[in-house]
Amino acid sequence: MSLFKARDWWSAALGEGEEFDQGCLCVGDVDNSGTGHDKVVVGSYMGMLRIFSPHANNKTSEGALAEALLLEVQLQNAIVQVEVGKFVSCSDLLHLAVLHPRKCSIYSVSGTAGNVEHGDQYQLKLVYEHNLKRTVCNMTYGTFGGVTGHHSLCLQSMDGMLMFFEQDSYTFGRFLPGFLLPGPLVYNPRTDSFLTVSSARQLESYKYETLAVATDAETRQDPDLPLKTGGKRLTPDWTFVLGEQALDLCVPSYSHASSSIFVLGERNLYCLRDNGHIRFMKKLEFNPSCFLPYASVTDGTTNLLLGNHTNMLLVYQDVTLKWAAQLSFVPVAVRVANFPEIKGVVVSLSSDGHLLCSYMGTDPSFFSTPKVDAREADYEQVDAEMKKLQRFIREATRTQDILPKADVEEDLLIKATVSSSMDSPSQALIQDIDGLPVPSVTVQVKVKARCVVQSSKVTVALQPPLAVTQDQFVLEPMGVGSSTVMAFSAFLNGHYPAADLTGDITVSYSSPTGVPKVLQSRFSLPLALLCVPSSPAKTTKFKITVDTNQPPVDLNSIFPEFAAKSEDKDGNSLAFQFLSGAKVTVLASKTSQRYRIQSDRFEDMWMVVKELVQRFDQHFSKLGVKDFKKSFSGPLPLQEYFLSVDHHFQLRVSALQYQDLLSERAVQFRAIQRRLLTRFKDKTPAPLQNLDTLLDATYSQVMALAEAAEQNRALLDEAFVRLRSATHLLVLLLSLWQGLTPDQTAILEATLLPLLQDTPQLGWEESCDAAVSHILRSCLSRSPKDQATSLAQQGGPVLGLPRDTARLKKHITLMCDRIGKGGRLTLASESNVPVPIQVQNLAAPGGVETIAEVTGDGDELELQQEATKFIKKKQPSKKVKKDKEKKEVSRESSEASVKEEVGGAEEPVKEAKKEKKEPSKEKKESKKDSSKEPKEEAKKEPKKESSSSSTSSKEKKESSKEKREKDKDKEGKEATKESGDKKVSRKSSTKVKEKKKEPEAAEG
């Protein structure tokens, strides 16, 4: 069995927004043309009745639809079901029965041959109609009671009543017993009975004769009540338990299936005989939507068309699957029709009005496999291509993009335009700061749609203290090619300069398919929004010098908007007076290629330095200079930067103290309230004992603390913005100092600025410390061993407010030092040096211990590395020992000083390792190692004593030996408590060396 697509013979899209169901489709020669060719009748829930005469598609879809449409009528009520039959007693012609919720109408369809090119004309005439008192669900028709020549109608209401009509007259009505919800209804002409599926999930059969004489079922009664005298109760002829709800029933009338009843359930297909006995049952592996039995060419079998919710149309012969065809929709109704050009066309209808006439089969393929050239392979070319592909793979694996770049064109185009001049009048909320007017600038945003866009919302975001007049816009639905323009003003809304002049525009919308999407765009505000030109300052606290490789440039040409009001017309100096009070001066050297930026505030220089560097790049790129370089040669202003760090940290500590005090006063306030309420509720009045005075005083303290906490929060926001400015400036100076690439600068900026805003739960200090520590352990590590240990570490301590900023300052200083010595910032998997095989096993989980940089509070990172180098140097082989005995005398003094530093660095490491518990086997190994190494040191010591001091007395030697023996005993005890790692034993032997050399120094 192969999977093929249903071949499209004719198709049409019916209406827009209309709904259809399984009763809305029928086929037949409704216009009584006498040719035996069928017409397709479709009715919708919107009341639209359409009749088609399909033919092969030779034109466009609109032309084919207009030519095939015979009739289209808008009825007043929704169409529940349509059927074609002989519903008029005095005529043998076919008529159309249209079932509405409260009415059943019988129409005649007639065609008149046209004499012009427009073709035939068709008319729909009402023959008669039945107005119903009950809402109906479905209907069936047939020769009830064995009457031939015409068809009668049976309608099922929503409350379980079967209403019988013989042409234009009402016959009788009967209520079904135990009815809850209506099910499918069909008439079996062979047994003159009606089949339906009740709410008890069983198939029930009622004979027409039984329904006619069951006078007790004329009114709806409770089945538990006693039977009325003189009446006959309605009971089914037979029942069959299905165990599931039925979707559809069908009784074929052709000779091959003389006694078959087909039931389509939710998960099974049933075939029963007329007496209710089952013939076969097929368990389905999908959710069916509709079915239709039709005649089979094999005697004793029946073919079935079965549609499901996976857009498949399956053909079964009894229980055997014979064919499967793919549709473009889920069919809710399927019929087989004969048309002039082709017979046996499958007509299917979807719930949204997709009408398709298709046939089974495949189109032949005319593709022939081309001949392959049998030529010898060029191995050099293949090898070169393989290397090229491997290089592409390596570059692809190194990329750090989280989301892939989309190549598809966006549905919207966003363009933001910033006005070149300031607003007049200004739209700022604060009109002046320290006597200087606060300007505002207009930003115009244009949104253009490339497709139909709905539910559009535009959001504008700026970093404080910048603000806008309107930050949200709700757009109307936009069509293809339409555009919308919005405008708002940006201004300074605080008494301190901003750290970032860029703003973000976010547009959220829904695509035509209902998928929510988001687009972002960025714009930059002018520097004139924050400062005004002023006179240069001669004496300042902070200075920064930027070097270039090009001749000096006139500053008035670089900053034309500030040159008009500048006092220096030569262009050698330019001053910027920030609205918050600080003044920044830019001086250009006349002889050298240097520029100096100076100010009384370190962080205020950030915006001016950034603008200066950017405008230099733009200026020299316009001149065509390709080798323009800029650099920073002076020392990094870390101490000035750390002032901003300390100020921000102190405000965070103050905020925490205010919070603790406020919680204490709140607890005290509630306790006093409870006591006062107890006194007031007491029946016998008691003195308040100054509780009211205490309540007023506590309330005043709570309010004062709340105001102080609020002021501290405002100061903290200002301090964080100033800290961001200082950090941006430090990153820029680092990039100019070492010539970092844009990728490396982005990594450095993300390391020093991991947060856009401070929160009480997570602050800048702990986040920056964690990021800098990770950089020091990964790409800026000195050795592959350190990087392997960082890879093996998993998790870490919970970030919280540190005790002080000393650790953070040391880590930032160390990072800047390593960058200055050539460290490479990268996020790729490889490090600065290759990792040898001997170190790879350290990266396994549990293979290494926590390095001292994470647990210590001092300079353990550098000191520990120096200690490990020293310990490795002092473990030579026996041959090397003899060669170096002569040189030990000159090195003794220098080694003693280094050993003292090593001992201080090993103390926190030793304390950290005492907390760990190791297995007993490792303890034994540590005992052996610690006992062997002191012996080796004891062998070395007499040689050193004899070479270093010949005048030493025997008494002092004996005292030194006694001390050595005591040290050995202490070291053995410590080794039983500590872990069995060789590092610990080596550190302990190093301490023994220090203690050995103390008496030697005394002898000297």
Tab-separated table of C-alpha atoms in Angstrom, residues 89-393:
chain	number	residue	atom	x	y	z
A	89	SER	CA	-47.153	13.275	-4.272
A	90	CYS	CA	-48.427	14.351	-7.664
A	91	SER	CA	-45.019	14.288	-9.365
A	92	ASP	CA	-42.313	11.720	-10.053
A	93	LEU	CA	-39.650	14.402	-10.336
A	94	LEU	CA	-36.868	14.849	-7.810
A	95	HIS	CA	-37.208	17.747	-5.372
A	96	LEU	CA	-34.897	19.314	-2.852
A	97	ALA	CA	-35.668	19.086	0.880
A	98	VAL	CA	-33.956	21.755	2.995
A	99	LEU	CA	-34.071	21.327	6.777
A	100	HIS	CA	-33.912	24.433	8.954
A	101	PRO	CA	-33.892	24.428	12.767
A	102	ARG	CA	-37.634	25.273	12.903
A	103	LYS	CA	-38.793	24.610	9.361
A	104	CYS	CA	-38.593	22.006	6.622
A	105	SER	CA	-38.966	23.348	3.060
A	106	ILE	CA	-39.430	21.451	-0.207
A	107	TYR	CA	-38.097	23.207	-3.332
A	108	SER	CA	-38.141	22.445	-7.038
A	109	VAL	CA	-35.099	23.309	-9.119
A	110	SER	CA	-35.731	23.993	-12.793
A	111	GLY	CA	-33.466	25.154	-15.585
A	112	THR	CA	-34.314	27.224	-18.637
A	113	ALA	CA	-32.137	27.063	-21.718
A	114	GLY	CA	-30.636	30.446	-22.512
A	115	ASN	CA	-30.511	32.077	-25.931
A	116	VAL	CA	-27.475	34.271	-25.139
A	117	GLU	CA	-23.901	33.633	-24.202
A	118	HIS	CA	-24.624	33.696	-20.468
A	119	GLY	CA	-25.955	30.116	-20.637
A	120	ASP	CA	-28.863	28.407	-18.901
A	121	GLN	CA	-30.865	29.973	-16.092
A	122	TYR	CA	-31.916	28.066	-12.973
A	123	GLN	CA	-34.705	28.914	-10.553
A	124	LEU	CA	-35.591	27.714	-7.060
A	125	LYS	CA	-39.317	27.540	-6.300
A	126	LEU	CA	-40.891	26.685	-2.959
A	127	VAL	CA	-43.428	23.848	-3.292
A	128	TYR	CA	-44.462	23.613	0.361
A	129	GLU	CA	-42.961	23.913	3.837
A	130	HIS	CA	-43.640	22.628	7.361
A	131	ASN	CA	-43.324	25.053	10.253
A	132	LEU	CA	-42.168	23.109	13.305
A	133	LYS	CA	-42.896	23.652	16.972
A	134	ARG	CA	-39.678	21.942	18.031
A	135	THR	CA	-36.048	22.489	17.098
A	136	VAL	CA	-34.899	19.652	14.885
A	137	CYS	CA	-31.487	17.998	14.628
A	138	ASN	CA	-31.580	15.817	11.500
A	139	MET	CA	-33.916	13.992	9.138
A	140	THR	CA	-34.198	10.900	6.936
A	141	TYR	CA	-36.518	9.902	4.100
A	142	GLY	CA	-37.815	6.762	2.425
A	143	THR	CA	-40.878	4.736	1.430
A	144	PHE	CA	-42.344	4.406	4.913
A	145	GLY	CA	-44.887	1.601	5.348
A	146	GLY	CA	-44.051	0.084	1.959
A	147	VAL	CA	-45.676	2.876	-0.036
A	148	THR	CA	-44.006	3.200	-3.432
A	149	GLY	CA	-43.823	6.083	-5.876
A	150	HIS	CA	-42.924	8.839	-3.428
A	151	HIS	CA	-40.849	9.476	-0.290
A	152	SER	CA	-41.937	10.444	3.200
A	153	LEU	CA	-39.910	12.465	5.711
A	154	CYS	CA	-38.952	11.683	9.318
A	155	LEU	CA	-37.524	14.506	11.430
A	156	GLN	CA	-35.815	14.082	14.804
A	157	SER	CA	-36.126	16.941	17.276
A	158	MET	CA	-33.609	17.951	19.903
A	159	ASP	CA	-35.865	16.594	22.696
A	160	GLY	CA	-36.241	13.129	21.158
A	161	MET	CA	-39.426	13.303	19.131
A	162	LEU	CA	-39.728	11.644	15.711
A	163	MET	CA	-42.077	13.655	13.473
A	164	PHE	CA	-43.435	11.932	10.351
A	165	PHE	CA	-44.599	13.828	7.257
A	166	GLU	CA	-46.195	12.327	4.169
A	167	GLN	CA	-45.559	14.954	1.502
A	168	ASP	CA	-47.327	18.127	2.598
A	169	SER	CA	-49.244	16.630	5.566
A	170	TYR	CA	-48.190	15.806	9.113
A	171	THR	CA	-48.805	12.132	9.989
A	172	PHE	CA	-47.866	11.605	13.653
A	173	GLY	CA	-45.088	12.108	16.176
A	174	ARG	CA	-43.530	9.744	18.741
A	175	PHE	CA	-41.095	10.290	21.594
A	176	LEU	CA	-38.169	7.876	21.872
A	177	PRO	CA	-37.898	6.181	25.280
A	178	GLY	CA	-34.969	7.056	27.558
A	179	PHE	CA	-33.894	9.937	25.308
A	180	LEU	CA	-31.154	12.379	26.355
A	181	LEU	CA	-29.309	13.672	23.261
A	182	PRO	CA	-30.118	13.152	19.560
A	183	GLY	CA	-27.974	10.778	17.520
A	184	PRO	CA	-27.716	9.881	13.823
A	185	LEU	CA	-30.940	8.666	12.193
A	186	VAL	CA	-31.388	6.459	9.114
A	187	TYR	CA	-34.240	4.470	7.490
A	188	ASN	CA	-33.850	0.806	6.490
A	189	PRO	CA	-36.243	0.087	3.583
A	190	ARG	CA	-35.663	-3.669	3.732
A	191	THR	CA	-37.177	-4.024	7.210
A	192	ASP	CA	-39.228	-0.807	7.208
A	193	SER	CA	-37.524	0.312	10.381
A	194	PHE	CA	-35.639	3.319	11.739
A	195	LEU	CA	-32.153	3.096	13.210
A	196	THR	CA	-30.659	5.520	15.713
A	197	VAL	CA	-27.980	5.564	18.397
A	198	SER	CA	-29.246	6.559	21.849
A	199	SER	CA	-27.385	8.271	24.671
A	200	ALA	CA	-26.885	4.833	26.207
A	201	ARG	CA	-24.382	4.259	23.365
A	202	GLN	CA	-26.375	1.476	21.789
A	203	LEU	CA	-27.880	1.035	18.341
A	204	GLU	CA	-31.679	0.789	18.441
A	205	SER	CA	-34.108	-0.315	15.717
A	206	TYR	CA	-37.798	0.757	15.704
A	207	LYS	CA	-40.275	-0.625	13.169
A	208	TYR	CA	-42.504	1.883	11.437
A	209	GLU	CA	-45.540	-0.150	12.390
A	210	THR	CA	-44.513	-0.137	16.051
A	211	LEU	CA	-44.073	3.620	15.985
A	212	ALA	CA	-47.471	4.120	14.370
A	213	VAL	CA	-49.436	2.117	16.973
A	214	ALA	CA	-47.477	3.286	20.059
A	215	THR	CA	-50.071	5.742	21.296
A	216	ASP	CA	-48.367	5.945	24.680
A	217	ALA	CA	-45.388	7.762	23.077
A	218	GLU	CA	-47.450	10.708	21.834
A	219	THR	CA	-46.307	12.691	24.873
A	220	ARG	CA	-43.018	12.577	26.707
A	221	GLN	CA	-43.327	10.532	29.916
A	222	ASP	CA	-41.061	9.327	32.661
A	223	PRO	CA	-40.144	5.674	31.980
A	224	ASP	CA	-40.387	4.901	35.703
A	225	LEU	CA	-44.079	5.814	35.852
A	226	PRO	CA	-46.681	3.017	35.416
A	227	LEU	CA	-48.024	2.363	31.910
A	228	LYS	CA	-51.262	4.118	30.955
A	229	THR	CA	-54.258	1.891	30.485
A	230	GLY	CA	-55.332	1.379	26.887
A	231	GLY	CA	-52.039	2.569	25.384
A	232	LYS	CA	-49.081	0.725	23.880
A	233	ARG	CA	-45.581	1.498	25.055
A	234	LEU	CA	-42.824	2.112	22.488
A	235	THR	CA	-39.985	-0.426	22.651
A	236	PRO	CA	-37.141	-1.068	20.180
A	237	ASP	CA	-37.269	-4.091	17.929
A	238	TRP	CA	-33.627	-4.911	18.779
A	239	THR	CA	-30.606	-3.186	20.274
A	240	PHE	CA	-26.859	-3.546	19.890
A	241	VAL	CA	-24.430	-2.155	22.465
A	242	LEU	CA	-21.677	-0.113	20.827
A	243	GLY	CA	-19.922	1.252	23.915
A	244	GLU	CA	-19.120	4.529	22.138
A	245	GLN	CA	-20.923	7.397	20.486
A	246	ALA	CA	-21.677	6.956	16.777
A	247	LEU	CA	-20.672	9.635	14.257
A	248	ASP	CA	-22.824	8.393	11.370
A	249	LEU	CA	-25.114	5.573	10.194
A	250	CYS	CA	-25.614	4.243	6.683
A	251	VAL	CA	-27.827	1.533	5.122
A	252	PRO	CA	-26.665	0.756	1.542
A	253	SER	CA	-29.472	0.065	-0.939
A	254	TYR	CA	-27.528	-1.717	-3.674
A	255	SER	CA	-27.803	-5.455	-4.210
A	256	HIS	CA	-24.298	-6.451	-3.121
A	257	ALA	CA	-24.955	-5.353	0.474
A	258	SER	CA	-28.478	-6.696	0.791
A	259	SER	CA	-28.402	-6.958	4.574
A	260	SER	CA	-25.725	-4.592	5.860
A	261	ILE	CA	-25.948	-1.751	8.358
A	262	PHE	CA	-22.773	0.331	8.793
A	263	VAL	CA	-22.057	2.275	11.992
A	264	LEU	CA	-19.084	4.651	12.270
A	265	GLY	CA	-17.979	5.060	15.884
A	266	GLU	CA	-15.328	7.242	17.429
A	267	ARG	CA	-12.764	4.437	17.368
A	268	ASN	CA	-14.408	1.494	15.571
A	269	LEU	CA	-16.301	0.623	12.394
A	270	TYR	CA	-19.229	-1.816	12.727
A	271	CYS	CA	-21.104	-3.801	10.083
A	272	LEU	CA	-24.360	-5.485	11.228
A	273	ARG	CA	-27.087	-7.501	9.594
A	274	ASP	CA	-30.712	-6.381	9.466
A	275	ASN	CA	-31.528	-8.439	12.551
A	276	GLY	CA	-28.845	-6.751	14.688
A	277	HIS	CA	-26.204	-9.485	14.474
A	278	ILE	CA	-22.700	-8.262	13.809
A	279	ARG	CA	-20.962	-9.174	10.564
A	280	PHE	CA	-17.547	-7.664	11.266
A	281	MET	CA	-15.890	-4.909	13.224
A	282	LYS	CA	-12.764	-2.872	12.415
A	283	LYS	CA	-10.737	-1.090	15.103
A	284	LEU	CA	-9.444	2.238	13.770
A	285	GLU	CA	-6.059	3.713	14.642
A	286	PHE	CA	-7.146	7.281	13.971
A	287	ASN	CA	-10.010	9.671	14.624
A	288	PRO	CA	-12.567	9.328	11.798
A	289	SER	CA	-14.561	12.281	10.518
A	290	CYS	CA	-16.985	10.810	7.930
A	291	PHE	CA	-17.610	7.703	5.820
A	292	LEU	CA	-19.629	6.425	2.859
A	293	PRO	CA	-20.261	2.800	1.745
A	294	TYR	CA	-20.455	2.297	-2.023
A	295	ALA	CA	-20.825	-0.654	-4.385
A	296	SER	CA	-17.952	-3.086	-4.796
A	297	VAL	CA	-17.075	-5.036	-7.925
A	298	THR	CA	-16.543	-8.150	-5.801
A	299	ASP	CA	-19.640	-10.056	-4.733
A	300	GLY	CA	-20.205	-10.357	-1.006
A	301	THR	CA	-18.044	-7.337	-0.129
A	302	THR	CA	-18.618	-3.625	0.356
A	303	ASN	CA	-16.268	-0.745	-0.307
A	304	LEU	CA	-15.979	2.147	2.149
A	305	LEU	CA	-14.677	5.701	1.825
A	306	LEU	CA	-13.378	6.791	5.241
A	307	GLY	CA	-12.074	10.289	6.069
A	308	ASN	CA	-10.069	11.095	9.203
A	309	HIS	CA	-8.639	14.068	11.047
A	310	THR	CA	-5.159	13.609	9.568
A	311	ASN	CA	-6.361	14.803	6.127
A	312	MET	CA	-6.531	11.255	4.787
A	313	LEU	CA	-9.154	9.568	2.607
A	314	LEU	CA	-8.967	5.782	3.005
A	315	VAL	CA	-10.607	3.099	0.854
A	316	TYR	CA	-11.555	-0.154	2.618
A	317	GLN	CA	-12.941	-3.352	1.193
A	318	ASP	CA	-14.732	-4.687	4.263
A	319	VAL	CA	-11.840	-4.575	6.774
A	320	THR	CA	-8.932	-4.486	4.289
A	321	LEU	CA	-7.286	-1.171	3.439
A	322	LYS	CA	-6.977	-0.912	-0.356
A	323	TRP	CA	-5.946	2.710	-0.950
A	324	ALA	CA	-4.954	5.842	0.886
A	325	ALA	CA	-5.063	9.374	-0.523
A	326	GLN	CA	-3.907	12.656	1.003
A	327	LEU	CA	-6.332	15.599	1.119
A	328	SER	CA	-5.601	19.219	1.874
A	329	PHE	CA	-8.277	19.431	4.601
A	330	VAL	CA	-10.301	17.356	7.048
A	331	PRO	CA	-13.474	16.128	5.289
A	332	VAL	CA	-16.755	16.316	7.212
A	333	ALA	CA	-18.920	14.895	4.403
A	334	VAL	CA	-18.088	12.663	1.438
A	335	ARG	CA	-20.238	11.510	-1.513
A	336	VAL	CA	-19.723	9.677	-4.846
A	337	ALA	CA	-21.142	11.336	-7.985
A	338	ASN	CA	-21.246	10.892	-11.756
A	339	PHE	CA	-20.421	13.854	-13.990
A	340	PRO	CA	-20.424	14.216	-17.792
A	341	GLU	CA	-16.639	13.885	-18.188
A	342	ILE	CA	-15.988	11.293	-15.496
A	343	LYS	CA	-17.895	8.824	-13.325
A	344	GLY	CA	-17.272	7.822	-9.739
A	345	VAL	CA	-15.869	11.173	-8.592
A	346	VAL	CA	-15.346	11.545	-4.853
A	347	VAL	CA	-16.988	14.762	-3.603
A	348	SER	CA	-15.685	15.926	-0.196
A	349	LEU	CA	-16.498	18.987	1.899
A	350	SER	CA	-14.578	20.567	4.783
A	351	SER	CA	-15.995	22.433	7.758
A	352	ASP	CA	-14.761	25.789	6.412
A	353	GLY	CA	-16.236	25.403	2.907
A	354	HIS	CA	-13.544	23.710	0.826
A	355	LEU	CA	-15.428	21.663	-1.795
A	356	LEU	CA	-13.302	19.168	-3.737
A	357	CYS	CA	-14.081	16.734	-6.534
A	358	SER	CA	-11.201	14.271	-6.795
A	359	TYR	CA	-10.337	10.845	-8.073
A	360	MET	CA	-7.883	8.177	-6.975
A	361	GLY	CA	-4.717	7.566	-8.927
A	362	THR	CA	-1.275	8.888	-9.705
A	363	ASP	CA	0.325	10.897	-12.458
A	364	PRO	CA	3.094	9.138	-14.389
A	365	SER	CA	6.638	10.352	-13.772
A	366	PHE	CA	8.695	11.221	-16.843
A	367	PHE	CA	11.953	11.621	-14.887
A	368	SER	CA	14.793	9.396	-15.986
A	369	THR	CA	17.959	8.935	-13.966
A	370	PRO	CA	20.904	10.629	-15.684
A	371	LYS	CA	24.009	8.661	-16.450
A	372	VAL	CA	26.849	8.996	-13.982
A	373	ASP	CA	30.265	9.930	-15.363
A	374	ALA	CA	32.662	7.140	-14.475
A	375	ARG	CA	35.694	9.331	-13.896
A	376	GLU	CA	38.458	8.831	-11.414
A	377	ALA	CA	38.304	10.811	-8.205
A	378	ASP	CA	40.821	13.595	-7.647
A	379	TYR	CA	41.988	12.821	-4.119
A	380	GLU	CA	43.774	16.144	-3.682
A	381	GLN	CA	40.610	18.019	-4.563
A	382	VAL	CA	38.558	15.815	-2.256
A	383	ASP	CA	41.049	16.370	0.558
A	384	ALA	CA	40.952	20.134	0.045
A	385	GLU	CA	37.156	20.112	0.035
A	386	MET	CA	37.115	18.019	3.221
A	387	LYS	CA	39.404	20.498	4.985
A	388	LYS	CA	37.232	23.374	3.834
A	389	LEU	CA	34.090	21.702	5.158
A	390	GLN	CA	35.798	20.892	8.460
A	391	ARG	CA	36.786	24.535	8.810
A	392	PHE	CA	33.160	25.567	8.230
A	393	ILE	CA	32.019	23.065	10.865
